[in-house]
Amino acid sequence: MKKARAVAGISAPVAIFSAALLASEKLYNFAFKRVDYVPETSADKQKYADAYYAYVDWLHRQPIQQWQLNANDEANHLVAQYVPAKTTSNRTVIISHGYKGDGETMANYAYMFHQMGYNVLLPDDRGHGQSAGKYISFGWQDRRDYLGWIDKVVRINGRHTDIILFGVSMGGATVEMMSGEDLPPQVKAIIADCGYSSIEEELAYLLKRQFHLPKYPFVPIVSFINRHRMGYYLSDVSSVEQLKHNHLPIFFIHGDKDVYVPSWMLKENYQAAKGPKQMWQVPNATHAESFWIDPAEYQRHVTAFLNHYVPDN
């Protein structure tokens, strides 16, 4: 009888742990595994669908060049679309897209910068679009991939080119993470729209908000799985830690009604950032909605920031 109780006492925790492992594996595949399509936008963004597709149609009409990195390396092959400015320009913006998107989903921002006289580079991040990769790195591996795109811009457009890094959502976090890298002098400024403070905090926040699940034990198990699959723990993926090493002018944009990447993450990022910085919290904007509420106002803010820190040569 005592032996039976002992076995039961052991088996219950084992069963709970096994269930947590299974749930964490499903969570990892749901969140980190690539998908070869762009999911539909959230219901509150459907009202912008016609405008969004008008920007995509504009992009398709442009003289797009396809750029590649690591073309002969199947596991690391990366693809981007390059849209030259209307007239020869020494200014290029590299635009980083959001979670499970691709370069094309940033057509509205491409149009804005194109109207401002910029060449535009639209990479498909690792694990997205036409680029290789089985898993999504949430900006961590991408930050190094983008160093390759920067080098390519400098090689093709010349060493006197000025480069701006711009990203939204996961892309915002990506350019924030790039800020801590050893960037070449051609990179002049960074604009980060609604980027998260760290993937660990973001995952824990969404687990609680969307699935009513606690951080423990799921986030640590997911982190362990990621260490096995991609070589690093989730705690390594931090915008905050990278921003502490930033020295470039950086402009943070964030909707004040964002419940996907909450505004307290904006505050963490802003407080951590070194170097010249500005912040614009957009009234009534939800996640990644700041542009759509008023595209002209958005462009005015971006232009004012860039005119201050990146004047025309």
PDB file of C-alpha atoms in Angstrom:
ATOM      1  CA  MET A   1       0.000   0.000   0.000  1.00  0.00           C
ATOM      2  CA  LYS A   2       2.821   2.387   0.936  1.00  0.00           C
ATOM      3  CA  LYS A   3       4.614   1.451  -2.289  1.00  0.00           C
ATOM      4  CA  ALA A   4       1.483   2.230  -4.307  1.00  0.00           C
ATOM      5  CA  ARG A   5       1.190   5.641  -2.620  1.00  0.00           C
ATOM      6  CA  ALA A   6       4.864   6.322  -3.349  1.00  0.00           C
ATOM      7  CA  VAL A   7       4.435   5.450  -7.027  1.00  0.00           C
ATOM      8  CA  ALA A   8       1.346   7.643  -7.213  1.00  0.00           C
ATOM      9  CA  GLY A   9       3.251  10.486  -5.511  1.00  0.00           C
ATOM     10  CA  ILE A  10       5.994  10.260  -8.136  1.00  0.00           C
ATOM     11  CA  SER A  11       3.803   9.714 -11.157  1.00  0.00           C
ATOM     12  CA  ALA A  12       1.638  12.797 -10.605  1.00  0.00           C
ATOM     13  CA  PRO A  13       4.496  15.331 -10.900  1.00  0.00           C
ATOM     14  CA  VAL A  14       5.932  13.376 -13.823  1.00  0.00           C
ATOM     15  CA  ALA A  15       2.585  13.543 -15.599  1.00  0.00           C
ATOM     16  CA  ILE A  16       2.324  17.294 -14.943  1.00  0.00           C
ATOM     17  CA  PHE A  17       5.866  17.885 -16.211  1.00  0.00           C
ATOM     18  CA  SER A  18       5.220  15.777 -19.316  1.00  0.00           C
ATOM     19  CA  ALA A  19       2.067  17.776 -20.042  1.00  0.00           C
ATOM     20  CA  ALA A  20       4.022  21.026 -19.632  1.00  0.00           C
ATOM     21  CA  LEU A  21       6.698  19.737 -22.027  1.00  0.00           C
ATOM     22  CA  LEU A  22       4.088  18.808 -24.622  1.00  0.00           C
ATOM     23  CA  ALA A  23       2.299  22.135 -24.275  1.00  0.00           C
ATOM     24  CA  SER A  24       5.588  24.042 -24.533  1.00  0.00           C
ATOM     25  CA  GLU A  25       6.569  22.136 -27.682  1.00  0.00           C
ATOM     26  CA  LYS A  26       3.233  23.063 -29.276  1.00  0.00           C
ATOM     27  CA  LEU A  27       3.686  26.659 -28.155  1.00  0.00           C
ATOM     28  CA  TYR A  28       7.173  26.760 -29.624  1.00  0.00           C
ATOM     29  CA  ASN A  29       6.021  25.428 -32.991  1.00  0.00           C
ATOM     30  CA  PHE A  30       3.091  27.854 -33.036  1.00  0.00           C
ATOM     31  CA  ALA A  31       5.213  30.901 -32.227  1.00  0.00           C
ATOM     32  CA  PHE A  32       8.618  30.141 -33.735  1.00  0.00           C
ATOM     33  CA  LYS A  33       8.099  27.858 -36.716  1.00  0.00           C
ATOM     34  CA  ARG A  34       8.006  29.591 -40.081  1.00  0.00           C
ATOM     35  CA  VAL A  35       4.799  29.782 -42.092  1.00  0.00           C
ATOM     36  CA  ASP A  36       4.870  30.181 -45.853  1.00  0.00           C
ATOM     37  CA  TYR A  37       1.990  32.614 -46.026  1.00  0.00           C
ATOM     38  CA  VAL A  38       1.135  35.975 -44.485  1.00  0.00           C
ATOM     39  CA  PRO A  39      -1.663  35.533 -41.927  1.00  0.00           C
ATOM     40  CA  GLU A  40      -4.684  37.830 -42.148  1.00  0.00           C
ATOM     41  CA  THR A  41      -4.432  41.047 -40.220  1.00  0.00           C
ATOM     42  CA  SER A  42      -6.404  41.559 -37.031  1.00  0.00           C
ATOM     43  CA  ALA A  43     -10.073  42.508 -37.267  1.00  0.00           C
ATOM     44  CA  ASP A  44      -9.450  46.076 -36.119  1.00  0.00           C
ATOM     45  CA  LYS A  45      -7.074  46.618 -39.074  1.00  0.00           C
ATOM     46  CA  GLN A  46      -9.475  45.345 -41.749  1.00  0.00           C
ATOM     47  CA  LYS A  47     -10.732  48.891 -42.307  1.00  0.00           C
ATOM     48  CA  TYR A  48      -7.328  49.715 -43.804  1.00  0.00           C
ATOM     49  CA  ALA A  49      -7.350  46.803 -46.276  1.00  0.00           C
ATOM     50  CA  ASP A  50      -8.141  48.854 -49.394  1.00  0.00           C
ATOM     51  CA  ALA A  51      -5.408  51.357 -48.595  1.00  0.00           C
ATOM     52  CA  TYR A  52      -2.949  48.565 -47.824  1.00  0.00           C
ATOM     53  CA  TYR A  53      -3.520  46.822 -51.163  1.00  0.00           C
ATOM     54  CA  ALA A  54      -3.216  50.131 -52.997  1.00  0.00           C
ATOM     55  CA  TYR A  55       0.295  50.450 -51.555  1.00  0.00           C
ATOM     56  CA  VAL A  56       1.088  46.852 -52.546  1.00  0.00           C
ATOM     57  CA  ASP A  57      -0.112  47.589 -56.101  1.00  0.00           C
ATOM     58  CA  TRP A  58       2.157  50.634 -56.141  1.00  0.00           C
ATOM     59  CA  LEU A  59       5.097  48.472 -55.073  1.00  0.00           C
ATOM     60  CA  HIS A  60       4.416  45.959 -57.838  1.00  0.00           C
ATOM     61  CA  ARG A  61       4.587  48.771 -60.410  1.00  0.00           C
ATOM     62  CA  GLN A  62       8.064  49.846 -59.333  1.00  0.00           C
ATOM     63  CA  PRO A  63      11.312  48.802 -61.081  1.00  0.00           C
ATOM     64  CA  ILE A  64      12.132  46.314 -58.344  1.00  0.00           C
ATOM     65  CA  GLN A  65      15.533  44.660 -58.162  1.00  0.00           C
ATOM     66  CA  GLN A  66      15.910  41.375 -56.310  1.00  0.00           C
ATOM     67  CA  TRP A  67      18.919  41.338 -54.022  1.00  0.00           C
ATOM     68  CA  GLN A  68      20.343  38.238 -52.358  1.00  0.00           C
ATOM     69  CA  LEU A  69      22.752  37.278 -49.620  1.00  0.00           C
ATOM     70  CA  ASN A  70      24.410  33.854 -49.317  1.00  0.00           C
ATOM     71  CA  ALA A  71      22.973  32.796 -52.657  1.00  0.00           C
ATOM     72  CA  ASN A  72      24.913  29.510 -52.685  1.00  0.00           C
ATOM     73  CA  ASP A  73      24.087  28.596 -49.084  1.00  0.00           C
ATOM     74  CA  GLU A  74      20.651  26.981 -49.030  1.00  0.00           C
ATOM     75  CA  ALA A  75      20.272  27.181 -45.252  1.00  0.00           C
ATOM     76  CA  ASN A  76      21.192  30.883 -45.081  1.00  0.00           C
ATOM     77  CA  HIS A  77      19.934  32.244 -48.390  1.00  0.00           C
ATOM     78  CA  LEU A  78      18.279  35.643 -47.889  1.00  0.00           C
ATOM     79  CA  VAL A  79      16.223  37.682 -50.336  1.00  0.00           C
ATOM     80  CA  ALA A  80      15.230  41.348 -50.479  1.00  0.00           C
ATOM     81  CA  GLN A  81      13.478  43.733 -52.857  1.00  0.00           C
ATOM     82  CA  TYR A  82      15.253  46.965 -53.738  1.00  0.00           C
ATOM     83  CA  VAL A  83      13.347  49.967 -55.039  1.00  0.00           C
ATOM     84  CA  PRO A  84      15.617  52.746 -56.356  1.00  0.00           C
ATOM     85  CA  ALA A  85      14.626  56.345 -55.698  1.00  0.00           C
ATOM     86  CA  LYS A  86      12.862  58.300 -58.428  1.00  0.00           C
ATOM     87  CA  THR A  87      16.050  60.286 -59.004  1.00  0.00           C
ATOM     88  CA  THR A  88      19.586  59.299 -58.052  1.00  0.00           C
ATOM     89  CA  SER A  89      19.890  59.481 -54.273  1.00  0.00           C
ATOM     90  CA  ASN A  90      22.591  58.813 -51.704  1.00  0.00           C
ATOM     91  CA  ARG A  91      19.930  58.024 -49.075  1.00  0.00           C
ATOM     92  CA  THR A  92      18.685  54.473 -48.484  1.00  0.00           C
ATOM     93  CA  VAL A  93      16.261  53.125 -45.909  1.00  0.00           C
ATOM     94  CA  ILE A  94      16.346  49.472 -44.884  1.00  0.00           C
ATOM     95  CA  ILE A  95      12.866  48.470 -43.684  1.00  0.00           C
ATOM     96  CA  SER A  96      12.380  45.555 -41.283  1.00  0.00           C
ATOM     97  CA  HIS A  97       8.977  43.845 -41.382  1.00  0.00           C
ATOM     98  CA  GLY A  98       6.797  42.403 -38.640  1.00  0.00           C
ATOM     99  CA  TYR A  99       6.123  38.939 -37.293  1.00  0.00           C
ATOM    100  CA  LYS A 100       5.130  36.427 -39.996  1.00  0.00           C
ATOM    101  CA  GLY A 101       5.159  39.175 -42.597  1.00  0.00           C
ATOM    102  CA  ASP A 102       7.606  39.840 -45.426  1.00  0.00           C
ATOM    103  CA  GLY A 103       9.097  42.797 -47.229  1.00  0.00           C
ATOM    104  CA  GLU A 104       5.984  43.327 -49.332  1.00  0.00           C
ATOM    105  CA  THR A 105       3.836  43.844 -46.232  1.00  0.00           C
ATOM    106  CA  MET A 106       5.812  47.046 -45.637  1.00  0.00           C
ATOM    107  CA  ALA A 107       4.721  48.579 -48.945  1.00  0.00           C
ATOM    108  CA  ASN A 108       3.077  51.570 -47.243  1.00  0.00           C
ATOM    109  CA  TYR A 109       6.310  52.539 -45.480  1.00  0.00           C
ATOM    110  CA  ALA A 110       8.247  51.904 -48.707  1.00  0.00           C
ATOM    111  CA  TYR A 111       5.932  54.358 -50.466  1.00  0.00           C
ATOM    112  CA  MET A 112       6.409  56.966 -47.729  1.00  0.00           C
ATOM    113  CA  PHE A 113      10.198  56.835 -47.877  1.00  0.00           C
ATOM    114  CA  HIS A 114      10.166  56.691 -51.671  1.00  0.00           C
ATOM    115  CA  GLN A 115       8.155  59.927 -51.685  1.00  0.00           C
ATOM    116  CA  MET A 116      10.815  61.361 -49.373  1.00  0.00           C
ATOM    117  CA  GLY A 117      13.522  60.612 -51.956  1.00  0.00           C
ATOM    118  CA  TYR A 118      14.958  57.407 -50.511  1.00  0.00           C
ATOM    119  CA  ASN A 119      16.092  54.199 -52.111  1.00  0.00           C
ATOM    120  CA  VAL A 120      14.222  51.429 -50.300  1.00  0.00           C
ATOM    121  CA  LEU A 121      15.435  47.951 -49.357  1.00  0.00           C
ATOM    122  CA  LEU A 122      12.781  45.454 -48.199  1.00  0.00           C
ATOM    123  CA  PRO A 123      14.356  42.249 -46.854  1.00  0.00           C
ATOM    124  CA  ASP A 124      12.441  39.063 -46.130  1.00  0.00           C
ATOM    125  CA  ASP A 125      13.726  38.076 -42.701  1.00  0.00           C
ATOM    126  CA  ARG A 126      15.093  34.636 -41.903  1.00  0.00           C
ATOM    127  CA  GLY A 127      12.140  32.232 -41.664  1.00  0.00           C
ATOM    128  CA  HIS A 128       9.883  34.531 -43.728  1.00  0.00           C
ATOM    129  CA  GLY A 129       8.922  35.081 -47.340  1.00  0.00           C
ATOM    130  CA  GLN A 130      11.502  33.983 -49.901  1.00  0.00           C
ATOM    131  CA  SER A 131      14.344  33.782 -47.385  1.00  0.00           C
ATOM    132  CA  ALA A 132      15.579  30.519 -45.883  1.00  0.00           C
ATOM    133  CA  GLY A 133      15.157  29.417 -42.286  1.00  0.00           C
ATOM    134  CA  LYS A 134      12.974  26.933 -40.429  1.00  0.00           C
ATOM    135  CA  TYR A 135      12.341  29.178 -37.444  1.00  0.00           C
ATOM    136  CA  ILE A 136      11.656  32.816 -36.611  1.00  0.00           C
ATOM    137  CA  SER A 137      14.408  34.454 -34.578  1.00  0.00           C
ATOM    138  CA  PHE A 138      12.387  37.503 -33.429  1.00  0.00           C
ATOM    139  CA  GLY A 139      15.159  39.830 -34.507  1.00  0.00           C
ATOM    140  CA  TRP A 140      18.111  38.140 -32.858  1.00  0.00           C
ATOM    141  CA  GLN A 141      19.642  36.374 -35.850  1.00  0.00           C
ATOM    142  CA  ASP A 142      18.115  38.998 -38.138  1.00  0.00           C
ATOM    143  CA  ARG A 143      20.207  41.748 -36.551  1.00  0.00           C
ATOM    144  CA  ARG A 144      23.313  40.067 -37.949  1.00  0.00           C
ATOM    145  CA  ASP A 145      21.686  39.318 -41.300  1.00  0.00           C
ATOM    146  CA  TYR A 146      20.914  43.011 -41.639  1.00  0.00           C
ATOM    147  CA  LEU A 147      24.618  43.800 -41.246  1.00  0.00           C
ATOM    148  CA  GLY A 148      24.980  41.915 -44.521  1.00  0.00           C
ATOM    149  CA  TRP A 149      22.265  44.047 -46.130  1.00  0.00           C
ATOM    150  CA  ILE A 150      23.988  47.213 -44.888  1.00  0.00           C
ATOM    151  CA  ASP A 151      27.286  46.060 -46.406  1.00  0.00           C
ATOM    152  CA  LYS A 152      25.551  45.334 -49.703  1.00  0.00           C
ATOM    153  CA  VAL A 153      23.969  48.802 -49.796  1.00  0.00           C
ATOM    154  CA  VAL A 154      27.393  50.366 -49.177  1.00  0.00           C
ATOM    155  CA  ARG A 155      29.034  48.211 -51.876  1.00  0.00           C
ATOM    156  CA  ILE A 156      26.395  49.025 -54.487  1.00  0.00           C
ATOM    157  CA  ASN A 157      25.494  52.630 -53.614  1.00  0.00           C
ATOM    158  CA  GLY A 158      28.951  53.742 -52.519  1.00  0.00           C
ATOM    159  CA  ARG A 159      30.667  54.608 -49.278  1.00  0.00           C
ATOM    160  CA  HIS A 160      29.111  58.089 -49.213  1.00  0.00           C
ATOM    161  CA  THR A 161      25.596  56.677 -48.931  1.00  0.00           C
ATOM    162  CA  ASP A 162      23.466  57.497 -45.889  1.00  0.00           C
ATOM    163  CA  ILE A 163      21.464  54.600 -44.420  1.00  0.00           C
ATOM    164  CA  ILE A 164      18.416  54.726 -42.155  1.00  0.00           C
ATOM    165  CA  LEU A 165      17.174  51.642 -40.279  1.00  0.00           C
ATOM    166  CA  PHE A 166      13.403  51.466 -39.901  1.00  0.00           C
ATOM    167  CA  GLY A 167      11.173  48.713 -38.498  1.00  0.00           C
ATOM    168  CA  VAL A 168       7.701  48.029 -37.150  1.00  0.00           C
ATOM    169  CA  SER A 169       6.699  45.527 -34.426  1.00  0.00           C
ATOM    170  CA  MET A 170       9.179  42.645 -34.666  1.00  0.00           C
ATOM    171  CA  GLY A 171      10.968  44.846 -37.184  1.00  0.00           C
ATOM    172  CA  GLY A 172      11.051  47.638 -34.629  1.00  0.00           C
ATOM    173  CA  ALA A 173      12.681  45.274 -32.145  1.00  0.00           C
ATOM    174  CA  THR A 174      15.088  44.106 -34.864  1.00  0.00           C
ATOM    175  CA  VAL A 175      16.436  47.599 -35.558  1.00  0.00           C
ATOM    176  CA  GLU A 176      16.595  48.223 -31.798  1.00  0.00           C
ATOM    177  CA  MET A 177      18.708  45.091 -31.456  1.00  0.00           C
ATOM    178  CA  MET A 178      20.875  46.267 -34.344  1.00  0.00           C
ATOM    179  CA  SER A 179      21.590  49.462 -32.420  1.00  0.00           C
ATOM    180  CA  GLY A 180      23.958  47.564 -30.126  1.00  0.00           C
ATOM    181  CA  GLU A 181      26.042  46.189 -32.968  1.00  0.00           C
ATOM    182  CA  ASP A 182      29.167  47.694 -34.510  1.00  0.00           C
ATOM    183  CA  LEU A 183      27.447  49.550 -37.332  1.00  0.00           C
ATOM    184  CA  PRO A 184      29.376  51.246 -40.146  1.00  0.00           C
ATOM    185  CA  PRO A 185      29.446  55.064 -40.320  1.00  0.00           C
ATOM    186  CA  GLN A 186      27.002  55.071 -43.225  1.00  0.00           C
ATOM    187  CA  VAL A 187      24.172  54.188 -40.788  1.00  0.00           C
ATOM    188  CA  LYS A 188      22.918  57.555 -39.585  1.00  0.00           C
ATOM    189  CA  ALA A 189      19.731  56.941 -37.582  1.00  0.00           C
ATOM    190  CA  ILE A 190      17.170  54.381 -36.406  1.00  0.00           C
ATOM    191  CA  ILE A 191      13.368  54.545 -36.304  1.00  0.00           C
ATOM    192  CA  ALA A 192      11.612  51.842 -34.254  1.00  0.00           C
ATOM    193  CA  ASP A 193       7.815  51.607 -34.311  1.00  0.00           C
ATOM    194  CA  CYS A 194       6.238  49.487 -31.516  1.00  0.00           C
ATOM    195  CA  GLY A 195       9.182  47.181 -30.861  1.00  0.00           C
ATOM    196  CA  TYR A 196       9.156  44.924 -27.788  1.00  0.00           C
ATOM    197  CA  SER A 197      11.675  45.126 -24.959  1.00  0.00           C
ATOM    198  CA  SER A 198      12.621  41.438 -25.073  1.00  0.00           C
ATOM    199  CA  ILE A 199      11.124  38.279 -26.542  1.00  0.00           C
ATOM    200  CA  GLU A 200      11.035  36.688 -23.084  1.00  0.00           C
ATOM    201  CA  GLU A 201       8.888  39.530 -21.707  1.00  0.00           C
ATOM    202  CA  GLU A 202       6.743  39.609 -24.832  1.00  0.00           C
ATOM    203  CA  LEU A 203       6.077  35.863 -24.772  1.00  0.00           C
ATOM    204  CA  ALA A 204       5.251  35.906 -21.057  1.00  0.00           C
ATOM    205  CA  TYR A 205       2.916  38.872 -21.577  1.00  0.00           C
ATOM    206  CA  LEU A 206       1.050  37.242 -24.477  1.00  0.00           C
ATOM    207  CA  LEU A 207       0.828  33.894 -22.683  1.00  0.00           C
ATOM    208  CA  LYS A 208      -1.008  35.582 -19.841  1.00  0.00           C
ATOM    209  CA  ARG A 209      -3.143  37.887 -21.993  1.00  0.00           C
ATOM    210  CA  GLN A 210      -4.175  35.496 -24.768  1.00  0.00           C
ATOM    211  CA  PHE A 211      -3.990  32.055 -23.154  1.00  0.00           C
ATOM    212  CA  HIS A 212      -4.258  32.823 -19.406  1.00  0.00           C
ATOM    213  CA  LEU A 213      -1.090  30.812 -18.801  1.00  0.00           C
ATOM    214  CA  PRO A 214       1.701  31.687 -16.360  1.00  0.00           C
ATOM    215  CA  LYS A 215       5.275  32.418 -17.357  1.00  0.00           C
ATOM    216  CA  TYR A 216       6.503  29.378 -15.413  1.00  0.00           C
ATOM    217  CA  PRO A 217       7.103  26.668 -16.464  1.00  0.00           C
ATOM    218  CA  PHE A 218       6.283  27.442 -20.110  1.00  0.00           C
ATOM    219  CA  VAL A 219       8.685  30.251 -20.990  1.00  0.00           C
ATOM    220  CA  PRO A 220      11.751  28.513 -19.496  1.00  0.00           C
ATOM    221  CA  ILE A 221      10.898  25.294 -21.357  1.00  0.00           C
ATOM    222  CA  VAL A 222      10.354  27.195 -24.621  1.00  0.00           C
ATOM    223  CA  SER A 223      13.689  28.922 -24.016  1.00  0.00           C
ATOM    224  CA  PHE A 224      15.382  25.548 -23.569  1.00  0.00           C
ATOM    225  CA  ILE A 225      13.802  24.273 -26.795  1.00  0.00           C
ATOM    226  CA  ASN A 226      15.026  27.374 -28.622  1.00  0.00           C
ATOM    227  CA  ARG A 227      18.540  26.867 -27.259  1.00  0.00           C
ATOM    228  CA  HIS A 228      18.474  23.378 -28.767  1.00  0.00           C
ATOM    229  CA  ARG A 229      16.939  24.465 -32.117  1.00  0.00           C
ATOM    230  CA  MET A 230      18.582  27.850 -32.707  1.00  0.00           C
ATOM    231  CA  GLY A 231      21.522  28.027 -30.325  1.00  0.00           C
ATOM    232  CA  TYR A 232      20.472  30.708 -27.848  1.00  0.00           C
ATOM    233  CA  TYR A 233      18.153  31.234 -24.891  1.00  0.00           C
ATOM    234  CA  LEU A 234      15.223  33.645 -25.064  1.00  0.00           C
ATOM    235  CA  SER A 235      16.854  35.780 -22.395  1.00  0.00           C
ATOM    236  CA  ASP A 236      19.531  36.638 -24.976  1.00  0.00           C
ATOM    237  CA  VAL A 237      16.959  38.343 -27.239  1.00  0.00           C
ATOM    238  CA  SER A 238      16.741  41.789 -25.675  1.00  0.00           C
ATOM    239  CA  SER A 239      16.169  45.186 -27.239  1.00  0.00           C
ATOM    240  CA  VAL A 240      16.851  46.808 -23.866  1.00  0.00           C
ATOM    241  CA  GLU A 241      20.333  45.323 -23.515  1.00  0.00           C
ATOM    242  CA  GLN A 242      21.254  46.235 -27.097  1.00  0.00           C
ATOM    243  CA  LEU A 243      19.946  49.799 -26.755  1.00  0.00           C
ATOM    244  CA  LYS A 244      22.292  50.353 -23.824  1.00  0.00           C
ATOM    245  CA  HIS A 245      25.103  50.270 -26.398  1.00  0.00           C
ATOM    246  CA  ASN A 246      23.412  52.539 -28.933  1.00  0.00           C
ATOM    247  CA  HIS A 247      25.000  55.830 -29.974  1.00  0.00           C
ATOM    248  CA  LEU A 248      22.890  56.743 -33.010  1.00  0.00           C
ATOM    249  CA  PRO A 249      19.889  59.076 -33.052  1.00  0.00           C
ATOM    250  CA  ILE A 250      16.823  56.906 -32.478  1.00  0.00           C
ATOM    251  CA  PHE A 251      13.118  57.702 -32.789  1.00  0.00           C
ATOM    252  CA  PHE A 252      10.631  55.531 -30.889  1.00  0.00           C
ATOM    253  CA  ILE A 253       7.017  55.423 -32.145  1.00  0.00           C
ATOM    254  CA  HIS A 254       4.275  53.559 -30.281  1.00  0.00           C
ATOM    255  CA  GLY A 255       0.485  53.545 -30.191  1.00  0.00           C
ATOM    256  CA  ASP A 256      -0.879  54.456 -26.777  1.00  0.00           C
ATOM    257  CA  LYS A 257      -3.654  51.832 -27.144  1.00  0.00           C
ATOM    258  CA  ASP A 258      -1.265  49.009 -28.030  1.00  0.00           C
ATOM    259  CA  VAL A 259      -2.172  45.870 -26.094  1.00  0.00           C
ATOM    260  CA  TYR A 260       0.004  43.523 -28.167  1.00  0.00           C
ATOM    261  CA  VAL A 261       3.287  45.231 -27.318  1.00  0.00           C
ATOM    262  CA  PRO A 262       2.267  47.266 -24.257  1.00  0.00           C
ATOM    263  CA  SER A 263       3.463  50.836 -23.818  1.00  0.00           C
ATOM    264  CA  TRP A 264       5.532  49.949 -20.748  1.00  0.00           C
ATOM    265  CA  MET A 265       7.899  48.204 -23.157  1.00  0.00           C
ATOM    266  CA  LEU A 266       8.275  51.501 -25.025  1.00  0.00           C
ATOM    267  CA  LYS A 267       9.287  53.144 -21.755  1.00  0.00           C
ATOM    268  CA  GLU A 268      11.833  50.387 -21.028  1.00  0.00           C
ATOM    269  CA  ASN A 269      13.373  50.751 -24.475  1.00  0.00           C
ATOM    270  CA  TYR A 270      13.439  54.531 -24.356  1.00  0.00           C
ATOM    271  CA  GLN A 271      15.007  54.660 -20.901  1.00  0.00           C
ATOM    272  CA  ALA A 272      17.662  52.106 -21.882  1.00  0.00           C
ATOM    273  CA  ALA A 273      18.682  53.827 -25.110  1.00  0.00           C
ATOM    274  CA  LYS A 274      21.905  55.785 -25.181  1.00  0.00           C
ATOM    275  CA  GLY A 275      22.538  58.508 -27.727  1.00  0.00           C
ATOM    276  CA  PRO A 276      20.137  61.194 -29.008  1.00  0.00           C
ATOM    277  CA  LYS A 277      16.543  59.982 -28.774  1.00  0.00           C
ATOM    278  CA  GLN A 278      12.962  61.055 -29.323  1.00  0.00           C
ATOM    279  CA  MET A 279       9.644  59.390 -28.527  1.00  0.00           C
ATOM    280  CA  TRP A 280       6.193  59.824 -30.079  1.00  0.00           C
ATOM    281  CA  GLN A 281       3.304  58.004 -28.423  1.00  0.00           C
ATOM    282  CA  VAL A 282       0.457  58.152 -30.937  1.00  0.00           C
ATOM    283  CA  PRO A 283      -2.988  58.848 -29.406  1.00  0.00           C
ATOM    284  CA  ASN A 284      -5.637  56.148 -29.946  1.00  0.00           C
ATOM    285  CA  ALA A 285      -3.324  53.939 -32.028  1.00  0.00           C
ATOM    286  CA  THR A 286      -3.332  50.179 -31.446  1.00  0.00           C
ATOM    287  CA  HIS A 287      -0.457  47.876 -32.360  1.00  0.00           C
ATOM    288  CA  ALA A 288       1.256  48.924 -35.619  1.00  0.00           C
ATOM    289  CA  GLU A 289      -1.606  51.325 -36.348  1.00  0.00           C
ATOM    290  CA  SER A 290       0.243  54.634 -35.948  1.00  0.00           C
ATOM    291  CA  PHE A 291       0.851  55.063 -39.684  1.00  0.00           C
ATOM    292  CA  TRP A 292      -2.670  54.116 -40.690  1.00  0.00           C
ATOM    293  CA  ILE A 293      -4.464  56.582 -38.420  1.00  0.00           C
ATOM    294  CA  ASP A 294      -2.889  59.515 -40.270  1.00  0.00           C
ATOM    295  CA  PRO A 295      -0.214  58.720 -42.886  1.00  0.00           C
ATOM    296  CA  ALA A 296       0.548  62.401 -43.510  1.00  0.00           C
ATOM    297  CA  GLU A 297       1.069  63.104 -39.811  1.00  0.00           C
ATOM    298  CA  TYR A 298       3.251  60.015 -39.511  1.00  0.00           C
ATOM    299  CA  GLN A 299       5.409  61.190 -42.407  1.00  0.00           C
ATOM    300  CA  ARG A 300       5.684  64.669 -40.885  1.00  0.00           C
ATOM    301  CA  HIS A 301       7.041  63.240 -37.633  1.00  0.00           C
ATOM    302  CA  VAL A 302       9.508  60.970 -39.434  1.00  0.00           C
ATOM    303  CA  THR A 303      10.638  63.807 -41.710  1.00  0.00           C
ATOM    304  CA  ALA A 304      11.135  66.193 -38.792  1.00  0.00           C
ATOM    305  CA  PHE A 305      13.274  63.633 -36.948  1.00  0.00           C
ATOM    306  CA  LEU A 306      15.413  62.881 -39.987  1.00  0.00           C
ATOM    307  CA  ASN A 307      15.794  66.544 -40.947  1.00  0.00           C
ATOM    308  CA  HIS A 308      17.112  67.232 -37.449  1.00  0.00           C
ATOM    309  CA  TYR A 309      19.589  64.371 -37.263  1.00  0.00           C
ATOM    310  CA  VAL A 310      20.292  63.484 -40.914  1.00  0.00           C
ATOM    311  CA  PRO A 311      20.330  66.765 -42.879  1.00  0.00           C
ATOM    312  CA  ASP A 312      20.798  66.619 -46.625  1.00  0.00           C
ATOM    313  CA  ASN A 313      24.398  66.587 -47.758  1.00  0.00           C
TER     314      ASN A 313
END
